PDB file of C-alpha atoms in Angstrom:
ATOM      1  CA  UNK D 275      -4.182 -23.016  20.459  1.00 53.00           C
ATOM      2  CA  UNK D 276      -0.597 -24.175  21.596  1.00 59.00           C
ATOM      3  CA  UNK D 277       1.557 -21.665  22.622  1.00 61.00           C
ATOM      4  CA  UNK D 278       3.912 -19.718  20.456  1.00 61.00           C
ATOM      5  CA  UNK D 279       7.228 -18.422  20.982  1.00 62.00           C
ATOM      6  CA  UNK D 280       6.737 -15.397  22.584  1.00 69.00           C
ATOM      7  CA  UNK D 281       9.344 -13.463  20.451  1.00 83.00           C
ATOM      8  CA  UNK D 282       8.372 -10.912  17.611  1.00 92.00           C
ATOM      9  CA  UNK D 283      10.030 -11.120  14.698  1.00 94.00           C
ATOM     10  CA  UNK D 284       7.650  -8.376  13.366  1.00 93.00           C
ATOM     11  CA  UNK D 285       7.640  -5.236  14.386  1.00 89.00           C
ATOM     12  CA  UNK D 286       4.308  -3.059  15.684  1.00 88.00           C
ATOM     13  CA  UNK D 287       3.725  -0.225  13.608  1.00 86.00           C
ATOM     14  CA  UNK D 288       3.883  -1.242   9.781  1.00 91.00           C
ATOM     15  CA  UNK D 289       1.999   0.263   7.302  1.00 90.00           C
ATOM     16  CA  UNK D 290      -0.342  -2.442   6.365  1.00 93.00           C
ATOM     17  CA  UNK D 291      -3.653  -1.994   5.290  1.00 95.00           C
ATOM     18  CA  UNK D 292      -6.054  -2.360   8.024  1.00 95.00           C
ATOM     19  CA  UNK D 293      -7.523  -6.214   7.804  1.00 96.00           C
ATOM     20  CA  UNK D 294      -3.958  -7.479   5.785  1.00 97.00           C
ATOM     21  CA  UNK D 295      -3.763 -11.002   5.562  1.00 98.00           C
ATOM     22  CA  UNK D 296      -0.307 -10.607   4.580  1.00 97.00           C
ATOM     23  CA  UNK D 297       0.853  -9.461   7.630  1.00 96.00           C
ATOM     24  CA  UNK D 298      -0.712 -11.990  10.083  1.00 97.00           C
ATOM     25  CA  UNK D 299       0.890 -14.871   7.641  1.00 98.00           C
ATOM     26  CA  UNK D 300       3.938 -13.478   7.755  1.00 97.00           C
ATOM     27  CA  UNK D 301       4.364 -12.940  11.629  1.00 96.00           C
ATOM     28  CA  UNK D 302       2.838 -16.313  12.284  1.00 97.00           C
ATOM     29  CA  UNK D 303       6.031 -17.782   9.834  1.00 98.00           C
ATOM     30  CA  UNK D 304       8.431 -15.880  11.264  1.00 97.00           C
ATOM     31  CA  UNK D 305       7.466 -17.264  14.305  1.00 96.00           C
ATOM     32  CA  UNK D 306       7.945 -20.670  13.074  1.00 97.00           C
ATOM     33  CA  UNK D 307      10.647 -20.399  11.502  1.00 97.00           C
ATOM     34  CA  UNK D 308      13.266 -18.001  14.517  1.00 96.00           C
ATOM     35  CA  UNK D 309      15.607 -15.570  14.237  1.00 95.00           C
ATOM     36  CA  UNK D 310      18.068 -17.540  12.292  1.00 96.00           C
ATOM     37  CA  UNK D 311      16.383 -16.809   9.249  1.00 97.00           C
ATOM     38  CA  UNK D 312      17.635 -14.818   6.387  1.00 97.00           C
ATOM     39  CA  UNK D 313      14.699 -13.612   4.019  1.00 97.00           C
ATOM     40  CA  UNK D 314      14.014 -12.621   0.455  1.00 98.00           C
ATOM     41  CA  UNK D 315      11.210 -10.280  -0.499  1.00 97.00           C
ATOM     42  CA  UNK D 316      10.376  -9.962  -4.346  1.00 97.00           C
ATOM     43  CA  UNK D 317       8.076  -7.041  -5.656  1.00 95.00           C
ATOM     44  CA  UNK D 318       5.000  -6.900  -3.621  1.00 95.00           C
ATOM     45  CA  UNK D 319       2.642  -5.611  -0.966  1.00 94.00           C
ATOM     46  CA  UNK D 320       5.446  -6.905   1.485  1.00 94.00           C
ATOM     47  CA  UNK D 321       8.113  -4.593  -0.465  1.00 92.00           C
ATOM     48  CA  UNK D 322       6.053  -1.735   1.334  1.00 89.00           C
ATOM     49  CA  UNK D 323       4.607  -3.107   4.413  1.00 90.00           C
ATOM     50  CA  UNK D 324       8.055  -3.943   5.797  1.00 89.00           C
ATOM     51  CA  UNK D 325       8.803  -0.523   5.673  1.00 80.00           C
ATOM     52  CA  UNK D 326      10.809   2.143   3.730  1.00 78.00           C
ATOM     53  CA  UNK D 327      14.693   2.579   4.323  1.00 78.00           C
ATOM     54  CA  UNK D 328      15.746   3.393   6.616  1.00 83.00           C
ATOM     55  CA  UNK D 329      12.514   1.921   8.397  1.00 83.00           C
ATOM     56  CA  UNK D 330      11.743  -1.916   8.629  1.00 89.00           C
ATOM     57  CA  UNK D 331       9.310  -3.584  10.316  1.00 91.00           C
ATOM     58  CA  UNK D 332      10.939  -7.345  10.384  1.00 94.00           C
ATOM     59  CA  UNK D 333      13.790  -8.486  12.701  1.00 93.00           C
ATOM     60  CA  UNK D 334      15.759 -10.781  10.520  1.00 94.00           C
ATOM     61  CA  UNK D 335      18.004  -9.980   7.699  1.00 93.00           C
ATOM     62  CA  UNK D 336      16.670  -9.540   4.894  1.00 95.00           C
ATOM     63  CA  UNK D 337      16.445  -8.250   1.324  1.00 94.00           C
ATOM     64  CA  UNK D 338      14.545  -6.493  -1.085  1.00 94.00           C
ATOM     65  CA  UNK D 339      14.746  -8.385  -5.050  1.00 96.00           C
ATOM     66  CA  UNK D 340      12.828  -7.604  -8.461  1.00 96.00           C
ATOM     67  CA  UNK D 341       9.810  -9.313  -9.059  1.00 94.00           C
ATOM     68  CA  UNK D 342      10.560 -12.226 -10.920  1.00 96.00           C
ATOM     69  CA  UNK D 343      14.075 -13.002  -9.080  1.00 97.00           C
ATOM     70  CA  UNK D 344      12.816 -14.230  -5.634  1.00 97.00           C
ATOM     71  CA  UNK D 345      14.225 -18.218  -5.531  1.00 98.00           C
ATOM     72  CA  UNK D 346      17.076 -17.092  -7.803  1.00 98.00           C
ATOM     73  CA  UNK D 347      18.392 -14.951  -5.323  1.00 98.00           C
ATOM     74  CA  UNK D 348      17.593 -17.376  -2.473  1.00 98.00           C
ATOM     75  CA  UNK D 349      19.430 -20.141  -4.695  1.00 98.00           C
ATOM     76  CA  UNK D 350      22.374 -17.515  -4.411  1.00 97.00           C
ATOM     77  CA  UNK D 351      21.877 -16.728  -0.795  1.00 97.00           C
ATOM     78  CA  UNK D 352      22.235 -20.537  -0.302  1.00 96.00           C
ATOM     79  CA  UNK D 353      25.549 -21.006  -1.912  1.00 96.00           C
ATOM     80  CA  UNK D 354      27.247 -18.277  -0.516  1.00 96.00           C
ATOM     81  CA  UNK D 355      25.970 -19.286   3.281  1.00 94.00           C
ATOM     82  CA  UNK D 356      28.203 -22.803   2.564  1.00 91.00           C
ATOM     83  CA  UNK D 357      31.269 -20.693   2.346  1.00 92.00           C
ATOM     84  CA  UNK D 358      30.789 -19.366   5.552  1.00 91.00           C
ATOM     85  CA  UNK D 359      31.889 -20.974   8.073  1.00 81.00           C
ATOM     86  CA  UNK D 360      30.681 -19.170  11.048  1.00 82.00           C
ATOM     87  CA  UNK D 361      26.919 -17.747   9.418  1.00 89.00           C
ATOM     88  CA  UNK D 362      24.283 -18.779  12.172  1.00 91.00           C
ATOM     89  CA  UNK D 363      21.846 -18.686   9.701  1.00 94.00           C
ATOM     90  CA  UNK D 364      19.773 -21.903   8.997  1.00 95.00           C
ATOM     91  CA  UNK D 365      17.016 -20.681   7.010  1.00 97.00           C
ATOM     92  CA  UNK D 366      17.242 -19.286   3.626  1.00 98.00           C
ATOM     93  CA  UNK D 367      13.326 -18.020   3.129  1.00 97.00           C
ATOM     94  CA  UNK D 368      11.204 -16.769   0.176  1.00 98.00           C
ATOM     95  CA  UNK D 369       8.230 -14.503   1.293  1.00 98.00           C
ATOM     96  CA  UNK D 370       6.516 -13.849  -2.769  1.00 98.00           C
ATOM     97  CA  UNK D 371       3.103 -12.643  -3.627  1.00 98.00           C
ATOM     98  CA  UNK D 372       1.090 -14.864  -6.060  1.00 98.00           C
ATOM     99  CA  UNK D 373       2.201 -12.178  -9.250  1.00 97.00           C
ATOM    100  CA  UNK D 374       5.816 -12.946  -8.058  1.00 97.00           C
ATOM    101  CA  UNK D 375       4.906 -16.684  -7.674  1.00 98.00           C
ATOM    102  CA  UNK D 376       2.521 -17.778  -9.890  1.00 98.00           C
ATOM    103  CA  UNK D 377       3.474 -15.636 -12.706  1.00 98.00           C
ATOM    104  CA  UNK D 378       6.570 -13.491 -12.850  1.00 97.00           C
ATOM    105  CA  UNK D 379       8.987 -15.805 -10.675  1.00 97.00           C
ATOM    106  CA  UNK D 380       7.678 -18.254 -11.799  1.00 98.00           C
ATOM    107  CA  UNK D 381      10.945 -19.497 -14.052  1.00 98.00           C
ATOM    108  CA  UNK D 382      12.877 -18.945 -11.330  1.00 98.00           C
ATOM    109  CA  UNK D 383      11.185 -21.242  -8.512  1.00 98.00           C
ATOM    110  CA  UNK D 384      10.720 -23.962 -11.051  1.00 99.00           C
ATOM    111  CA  UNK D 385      14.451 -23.800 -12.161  1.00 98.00           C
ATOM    112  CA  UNK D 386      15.601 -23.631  -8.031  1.00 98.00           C
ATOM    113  CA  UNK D 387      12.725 -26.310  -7.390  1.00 99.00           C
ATOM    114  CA  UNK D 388      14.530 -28.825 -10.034  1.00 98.00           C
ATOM    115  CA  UNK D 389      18.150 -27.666  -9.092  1.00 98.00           C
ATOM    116  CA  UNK D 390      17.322 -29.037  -5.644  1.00 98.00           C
ATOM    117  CA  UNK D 391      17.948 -25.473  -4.433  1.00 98.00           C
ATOM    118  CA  UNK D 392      17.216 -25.873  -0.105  1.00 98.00           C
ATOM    119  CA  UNK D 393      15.235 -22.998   0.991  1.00 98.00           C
ATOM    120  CA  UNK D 394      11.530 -22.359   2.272  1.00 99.00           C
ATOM    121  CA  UNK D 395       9.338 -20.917  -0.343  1.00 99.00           C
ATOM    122  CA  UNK D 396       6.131 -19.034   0.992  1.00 99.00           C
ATOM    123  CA  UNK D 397       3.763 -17.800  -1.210  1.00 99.00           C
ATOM    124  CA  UNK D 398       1.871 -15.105   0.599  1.00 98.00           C
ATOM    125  CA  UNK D 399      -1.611 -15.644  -1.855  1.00 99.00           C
ATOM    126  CA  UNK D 400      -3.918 -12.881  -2.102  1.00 98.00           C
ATOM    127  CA  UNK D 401      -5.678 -13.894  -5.349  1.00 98.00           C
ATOM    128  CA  UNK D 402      -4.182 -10.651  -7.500  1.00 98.00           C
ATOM    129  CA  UNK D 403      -1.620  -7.630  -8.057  1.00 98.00           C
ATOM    130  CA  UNK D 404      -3.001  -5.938  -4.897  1.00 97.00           C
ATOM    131  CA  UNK D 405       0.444  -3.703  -4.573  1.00 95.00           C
ATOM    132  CA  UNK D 406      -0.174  -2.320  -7.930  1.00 95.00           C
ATOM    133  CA  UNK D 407      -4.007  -1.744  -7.942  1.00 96.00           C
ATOM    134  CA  UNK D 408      -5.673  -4.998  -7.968  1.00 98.00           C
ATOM    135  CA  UNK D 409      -5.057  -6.481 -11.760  1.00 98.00           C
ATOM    136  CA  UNK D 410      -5.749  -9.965 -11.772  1.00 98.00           C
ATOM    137  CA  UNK D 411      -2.951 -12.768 -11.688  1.00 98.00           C
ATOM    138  CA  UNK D 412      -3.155 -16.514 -12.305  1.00 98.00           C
ATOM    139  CA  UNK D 413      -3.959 -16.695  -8.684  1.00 98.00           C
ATOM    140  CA  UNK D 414      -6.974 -15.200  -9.224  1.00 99.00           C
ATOM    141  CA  UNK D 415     -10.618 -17.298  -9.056  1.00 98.00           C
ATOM    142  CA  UNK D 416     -12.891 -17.776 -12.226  1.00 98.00           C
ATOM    143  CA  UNK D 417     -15.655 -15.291 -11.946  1.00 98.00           C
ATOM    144  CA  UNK D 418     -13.728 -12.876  -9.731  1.00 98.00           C
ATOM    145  CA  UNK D 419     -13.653  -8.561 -10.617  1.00 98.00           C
ATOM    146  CA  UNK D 420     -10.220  -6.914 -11.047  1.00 98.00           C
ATOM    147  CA  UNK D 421      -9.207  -3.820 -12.249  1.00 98.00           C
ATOM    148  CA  UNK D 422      -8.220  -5.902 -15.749  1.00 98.00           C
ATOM    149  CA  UNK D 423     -10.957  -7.853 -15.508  1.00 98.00           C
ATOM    150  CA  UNK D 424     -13.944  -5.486 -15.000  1.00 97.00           C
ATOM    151  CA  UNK D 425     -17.623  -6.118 -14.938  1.00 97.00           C
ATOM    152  CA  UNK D 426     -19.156  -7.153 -17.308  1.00 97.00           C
ATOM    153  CA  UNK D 427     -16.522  -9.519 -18.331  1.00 96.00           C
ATOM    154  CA  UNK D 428     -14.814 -11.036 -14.991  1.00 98.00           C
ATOM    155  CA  UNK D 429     -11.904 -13.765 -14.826  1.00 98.00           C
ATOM    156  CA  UNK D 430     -13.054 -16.850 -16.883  1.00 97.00           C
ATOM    157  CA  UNK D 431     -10.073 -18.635 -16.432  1.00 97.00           C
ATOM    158  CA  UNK D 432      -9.350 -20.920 -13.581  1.00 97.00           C
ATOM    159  CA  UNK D 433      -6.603 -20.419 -11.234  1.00 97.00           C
ATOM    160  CA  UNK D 434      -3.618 -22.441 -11.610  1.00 98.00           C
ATOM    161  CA  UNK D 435      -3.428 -25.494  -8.782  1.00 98.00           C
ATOM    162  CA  UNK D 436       0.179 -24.131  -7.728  1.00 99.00           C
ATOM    163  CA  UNK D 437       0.902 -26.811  -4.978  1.00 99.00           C
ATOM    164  CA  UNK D 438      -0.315 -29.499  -7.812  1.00 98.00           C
ATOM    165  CA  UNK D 439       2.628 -27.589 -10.001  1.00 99.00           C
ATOM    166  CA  UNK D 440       5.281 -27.519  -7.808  1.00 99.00           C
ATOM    167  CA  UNK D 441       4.852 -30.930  -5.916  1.00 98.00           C
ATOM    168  CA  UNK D 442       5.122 -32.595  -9.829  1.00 98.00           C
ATOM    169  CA  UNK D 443       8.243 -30.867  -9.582  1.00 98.00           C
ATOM    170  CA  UNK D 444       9.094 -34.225  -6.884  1.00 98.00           C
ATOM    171  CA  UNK D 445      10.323 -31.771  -4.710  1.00 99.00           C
ATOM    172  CA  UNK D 446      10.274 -32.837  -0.584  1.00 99.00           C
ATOM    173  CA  UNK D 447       7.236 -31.308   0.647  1.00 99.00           C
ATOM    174  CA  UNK D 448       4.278 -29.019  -0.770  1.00 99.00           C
ATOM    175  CA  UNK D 449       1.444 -27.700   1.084  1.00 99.00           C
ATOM    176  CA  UNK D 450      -1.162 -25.254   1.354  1.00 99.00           C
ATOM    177  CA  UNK D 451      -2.102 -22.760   4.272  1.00 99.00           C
ATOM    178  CA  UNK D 452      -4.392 -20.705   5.585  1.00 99.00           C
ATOM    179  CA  UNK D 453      -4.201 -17.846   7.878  1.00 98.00           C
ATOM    180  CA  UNK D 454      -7.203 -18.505   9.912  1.00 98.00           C
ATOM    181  CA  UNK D 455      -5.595 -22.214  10.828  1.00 98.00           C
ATOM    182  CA  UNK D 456      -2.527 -20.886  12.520  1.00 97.00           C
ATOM    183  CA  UNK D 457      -1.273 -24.450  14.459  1.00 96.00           C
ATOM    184  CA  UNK D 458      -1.507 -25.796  11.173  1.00 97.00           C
ATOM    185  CA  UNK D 459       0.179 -23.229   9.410  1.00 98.00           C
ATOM    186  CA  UNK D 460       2.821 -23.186  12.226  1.00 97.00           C
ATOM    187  CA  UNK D 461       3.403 -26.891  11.678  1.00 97.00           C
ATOM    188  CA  UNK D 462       3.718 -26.827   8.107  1.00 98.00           C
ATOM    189  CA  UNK D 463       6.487 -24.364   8.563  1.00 98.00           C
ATOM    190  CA  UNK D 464       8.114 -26.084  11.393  1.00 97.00           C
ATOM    191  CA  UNK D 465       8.158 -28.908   9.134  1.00 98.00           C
ATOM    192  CA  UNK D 466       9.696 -27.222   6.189  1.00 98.00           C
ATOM    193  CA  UNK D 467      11.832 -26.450   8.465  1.00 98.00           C
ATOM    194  CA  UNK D 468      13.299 -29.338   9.679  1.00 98.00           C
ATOM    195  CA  UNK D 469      13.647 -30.844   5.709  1.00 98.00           C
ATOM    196  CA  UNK D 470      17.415 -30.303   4.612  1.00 94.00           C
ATOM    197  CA  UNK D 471      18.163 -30.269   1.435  1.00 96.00           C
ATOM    198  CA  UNK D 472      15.452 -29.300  -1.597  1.00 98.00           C
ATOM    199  CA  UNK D 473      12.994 -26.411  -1.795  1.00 99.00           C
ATOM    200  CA  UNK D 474       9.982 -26.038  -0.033  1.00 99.00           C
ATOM    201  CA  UNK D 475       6.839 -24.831  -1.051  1.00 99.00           C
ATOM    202  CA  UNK D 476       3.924 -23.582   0.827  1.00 99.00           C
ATOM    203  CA  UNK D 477       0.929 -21.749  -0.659  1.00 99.00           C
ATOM    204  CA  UNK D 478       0.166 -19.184   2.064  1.00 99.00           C
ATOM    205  CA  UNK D 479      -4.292 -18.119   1.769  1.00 99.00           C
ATOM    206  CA  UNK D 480      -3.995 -14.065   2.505  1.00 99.00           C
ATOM    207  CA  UNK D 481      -7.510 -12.398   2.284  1.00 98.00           C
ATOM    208  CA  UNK D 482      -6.949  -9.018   1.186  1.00 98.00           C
ATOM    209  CA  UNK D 483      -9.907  -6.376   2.244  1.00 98.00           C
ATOM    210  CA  UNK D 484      -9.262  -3.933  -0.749  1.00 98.00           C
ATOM    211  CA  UNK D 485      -9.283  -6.060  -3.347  1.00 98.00           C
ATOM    212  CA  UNK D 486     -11.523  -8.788  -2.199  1.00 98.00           C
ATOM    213  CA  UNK D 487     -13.905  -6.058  -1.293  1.00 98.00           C
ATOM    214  CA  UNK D 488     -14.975  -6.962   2.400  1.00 98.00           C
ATOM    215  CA  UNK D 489     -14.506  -5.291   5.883  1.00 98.00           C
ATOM    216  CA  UNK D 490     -11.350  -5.572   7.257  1.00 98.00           C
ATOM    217  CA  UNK D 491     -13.222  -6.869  10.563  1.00 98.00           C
ATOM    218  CA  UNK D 492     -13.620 -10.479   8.150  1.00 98.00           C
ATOM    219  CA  UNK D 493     -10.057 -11.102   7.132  1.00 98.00           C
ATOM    220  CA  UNK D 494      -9.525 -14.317   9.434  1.00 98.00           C
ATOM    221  CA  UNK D 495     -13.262 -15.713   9.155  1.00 98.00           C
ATOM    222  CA  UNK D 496     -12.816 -15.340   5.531  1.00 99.00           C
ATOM    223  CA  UNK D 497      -9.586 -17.266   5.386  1.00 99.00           C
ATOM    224  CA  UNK D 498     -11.366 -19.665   7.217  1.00 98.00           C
ATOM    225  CA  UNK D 499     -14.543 -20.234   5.007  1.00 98.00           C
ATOM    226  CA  UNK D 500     -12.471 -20.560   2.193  1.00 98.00           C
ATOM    227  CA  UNK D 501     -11.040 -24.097   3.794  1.00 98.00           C
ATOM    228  CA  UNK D 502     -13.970 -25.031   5.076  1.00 96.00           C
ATOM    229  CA  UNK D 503     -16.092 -24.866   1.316  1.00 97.00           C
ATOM    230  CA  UNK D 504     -13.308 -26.829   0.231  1.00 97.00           C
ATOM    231  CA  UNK D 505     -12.542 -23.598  -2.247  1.00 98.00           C
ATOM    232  CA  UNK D 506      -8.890 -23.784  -0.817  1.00 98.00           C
ATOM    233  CA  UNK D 507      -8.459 -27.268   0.866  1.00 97.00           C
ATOM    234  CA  UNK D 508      -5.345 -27.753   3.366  1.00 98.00           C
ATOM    235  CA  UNK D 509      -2.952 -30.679   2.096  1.00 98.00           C
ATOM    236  CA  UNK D 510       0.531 -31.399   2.179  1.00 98.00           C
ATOM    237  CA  UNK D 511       2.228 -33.711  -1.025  1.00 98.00           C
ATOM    238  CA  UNK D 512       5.807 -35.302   0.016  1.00 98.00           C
ATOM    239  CA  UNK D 513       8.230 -35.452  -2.282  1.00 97.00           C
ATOM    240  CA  UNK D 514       5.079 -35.223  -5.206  1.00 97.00           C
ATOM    241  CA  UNK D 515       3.386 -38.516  -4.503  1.00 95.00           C
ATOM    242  CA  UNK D 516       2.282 -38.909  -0.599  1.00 97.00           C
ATOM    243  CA  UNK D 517      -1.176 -36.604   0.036  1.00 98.00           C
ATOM    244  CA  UNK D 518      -1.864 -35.777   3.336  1.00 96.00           C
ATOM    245  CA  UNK D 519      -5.530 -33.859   3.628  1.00 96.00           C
ATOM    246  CA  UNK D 520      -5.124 -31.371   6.495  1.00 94.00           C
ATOM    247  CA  UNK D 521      -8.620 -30.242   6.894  1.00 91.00           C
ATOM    248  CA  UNK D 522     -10.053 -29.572  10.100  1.00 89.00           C
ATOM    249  CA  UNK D 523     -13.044 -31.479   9.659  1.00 76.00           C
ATOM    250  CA  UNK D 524     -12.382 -33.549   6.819  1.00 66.00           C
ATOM    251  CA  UNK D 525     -15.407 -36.311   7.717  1.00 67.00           C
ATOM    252  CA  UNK D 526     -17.771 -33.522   7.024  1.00 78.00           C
ATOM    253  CA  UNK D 527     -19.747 -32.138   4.633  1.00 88.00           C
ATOM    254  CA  UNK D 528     -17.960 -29.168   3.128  1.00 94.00           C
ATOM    255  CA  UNK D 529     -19.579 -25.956   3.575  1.00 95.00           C
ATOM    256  CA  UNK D 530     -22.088 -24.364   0.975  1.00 96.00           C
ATOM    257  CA  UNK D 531     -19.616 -21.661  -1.181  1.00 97.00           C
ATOM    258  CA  UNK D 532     -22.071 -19.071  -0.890  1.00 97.00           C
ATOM    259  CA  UNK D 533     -21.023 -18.602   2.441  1.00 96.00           C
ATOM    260  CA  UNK D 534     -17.795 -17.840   1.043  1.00 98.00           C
ATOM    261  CA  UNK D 535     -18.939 -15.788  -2.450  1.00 98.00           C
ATOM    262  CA  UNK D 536     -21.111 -13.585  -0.653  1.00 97.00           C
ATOM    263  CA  UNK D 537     -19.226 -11.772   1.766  1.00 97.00           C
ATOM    264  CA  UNK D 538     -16.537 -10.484  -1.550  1.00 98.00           C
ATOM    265  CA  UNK D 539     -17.650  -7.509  -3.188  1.00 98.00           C
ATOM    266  CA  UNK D 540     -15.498  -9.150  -6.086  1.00 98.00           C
ATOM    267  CA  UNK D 541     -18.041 -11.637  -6.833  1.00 98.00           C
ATOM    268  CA  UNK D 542     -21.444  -9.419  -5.789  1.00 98.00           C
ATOM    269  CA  UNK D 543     -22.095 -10.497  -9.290  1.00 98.00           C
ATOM    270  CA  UNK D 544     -22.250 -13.604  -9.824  1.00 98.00           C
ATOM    271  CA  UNK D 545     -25.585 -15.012 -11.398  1.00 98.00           C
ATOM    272  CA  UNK D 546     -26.945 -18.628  -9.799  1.00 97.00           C
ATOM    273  CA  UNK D 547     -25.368 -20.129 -12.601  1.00 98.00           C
ATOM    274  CA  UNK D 548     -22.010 -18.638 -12.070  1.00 98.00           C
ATOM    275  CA  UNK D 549     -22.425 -20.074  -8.264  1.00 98.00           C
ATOM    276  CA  UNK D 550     -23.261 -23.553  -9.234  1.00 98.00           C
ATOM    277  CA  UNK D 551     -19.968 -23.549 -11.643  1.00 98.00           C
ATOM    278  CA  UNK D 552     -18.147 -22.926  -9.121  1.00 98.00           C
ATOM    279  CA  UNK D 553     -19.983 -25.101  -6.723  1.00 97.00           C
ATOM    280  CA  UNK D 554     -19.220 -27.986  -9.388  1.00 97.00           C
ATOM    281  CA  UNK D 555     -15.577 -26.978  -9.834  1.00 97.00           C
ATOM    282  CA  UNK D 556     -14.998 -26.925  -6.306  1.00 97.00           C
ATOM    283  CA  UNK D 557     -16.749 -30.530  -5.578  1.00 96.00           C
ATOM    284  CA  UNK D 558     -14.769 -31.719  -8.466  1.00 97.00           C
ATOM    285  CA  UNK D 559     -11.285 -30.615  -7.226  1.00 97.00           C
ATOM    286  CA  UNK D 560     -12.311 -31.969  -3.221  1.00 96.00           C
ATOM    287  CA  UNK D 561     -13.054 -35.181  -4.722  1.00 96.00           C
ATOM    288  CA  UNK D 562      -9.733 -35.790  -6.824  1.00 96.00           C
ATOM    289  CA  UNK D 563      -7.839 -34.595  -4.007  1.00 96.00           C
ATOM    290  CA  UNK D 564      -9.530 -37.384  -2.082  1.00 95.00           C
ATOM    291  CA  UNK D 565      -8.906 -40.189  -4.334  1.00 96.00           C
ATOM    292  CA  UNK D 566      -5.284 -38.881  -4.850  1.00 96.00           C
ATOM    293  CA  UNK D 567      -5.221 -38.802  -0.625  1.00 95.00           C
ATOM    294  CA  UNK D 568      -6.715 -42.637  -0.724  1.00 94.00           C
ATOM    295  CA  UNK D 569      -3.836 -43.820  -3.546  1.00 92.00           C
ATOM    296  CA  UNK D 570      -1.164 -42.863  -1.561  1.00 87.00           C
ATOM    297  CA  UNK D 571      -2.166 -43.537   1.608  1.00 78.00           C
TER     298      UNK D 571
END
């Protein structure tokens, strides 16, 4: 792996869960992305995990918003840094849960995404509520358990294809991420990064132990899995019509999804037939993705 920069823009000590996805994502940004950074934190695990006043856990400014306000307040943030003349700060930054991304803020990032609003949006994707006790969100998988979508009746909707949403939105870049593919995720940032003008979106994977129901000990090899069945693909989309496929080993075969499946506790039920759905779903989804890769290539 390249080297990083060697400064921590996360403090040691935060009350994460043990295993948090969130929290390796969100150092591994940080990194990317340097001190000159201002962030905004909507409602979620991240409200907590950065610590409670007058703790904090992160060394940039930052601040804490309502749920469904995070690009609206960035969008804010923005226009105030222009009539600054001396604010060192270059990067106006989103850190939002699926719930606040998906769902909740969702009005707000599409209205700052066709405004033209320039900021770097993260969604840090764990696949559910987890802050508030695990209810399901349109991030969540078909067939998955929540807490509002108990056994015997799991999800049986499909999750929404966010980066699909927000790069028909033309806006400069879109991409997906995963936590176990950090030079990747690092380059997607930097990359955001050096874009001015527009919002940009990445869709951040976040394996979350309690509410995936594994063993904290799997976080990263789960994140990983999940690109390599081709259940969350890395891509990038330029300004909604340019597909780049990012996948580490994109010649090959993808990986059978029970490897995936059966590690979760949130899918210990699945029936065969419930696998091969997905199995179908997923092939379907890598194989548009490639022909979209191919058109604009």
């Amino acid at each position: 792996m390249k080297k990083q920069p060697e400064e921590e823009l996360v403090y040691s000590g935060h009350p994460a869960c043990q295993g948090c996805g969130v929290i390796i994502g969100l150092r591994h940004v940080l990194k990317a992305l340097g001190r000159k950074t201002f962030g905004v934190i909507p409602a979620s695990c991240t409200s907590t995990i950065t610590g409670i006043y007058p703790q904090t856990a992160l060394r940039i400014p930052f601040c804490h918003v309502n749920f469904e306000t995070g690009a609206s307040t960035a969008s804010g943030i923005r226009a105030a840094l222009k009539t600054l003349e001396d604010s060192e700060v270059e990067n106006v930054f989103v850190w939002a849960g699926d719930g606040g991304t998906y769902d909740i803020g969702f009005g707000a990032l599409s209205g700052a995404a066709e405004r033209g609003d320039d900021m770097i949006y993260v969604c840090a994707n764990n696949e559910a509520y987890m802050n508030t006790g695990i209810q399901r969100s349109s991030a969540t998988p078909w067939g998955a358990w929540t807490t509002t979508t108990p056994l015997p009746e799991p999800k049986q909707q499909a999750k929404k294809p966010m980066v699909e949403i927000m790069a028909a939105h033309r806006i400069p870049y879109a991409a997906s991420a995963s936590i176990a593919f950090l030079e990747d995720l690092e380059a997607k940032v930097k990359k955001a990064k050096s874009i001015k003008g527009g919002l940009k979106f990445i869709d951040l994977l976040c394996p979350c132990p309690i509410g995936w129901r594994f063993s904290p000990h799997l976080t990263v090899k789960l994140a990983r899995l999940a690109v390599l069945t081709g259940v969350f693909p890395l891509y990038e989309v330029f300004q909604g019509k340019e597909y780049a496929i990012n996948q580490p080993e994109v010649n090959k075969a993808l990986l059978p999804v029970e490897e995936y499946l059966s590690f979760q506790g949130r899918f210990s039920h699945l029936t065969d037939e419930d696998t091969k759905t997905i199995l179908n779903n997923v092939n379907q989804e890598w194989e548009r993705l490639l022909k979209k890769a191919e058109v604009s290539s």
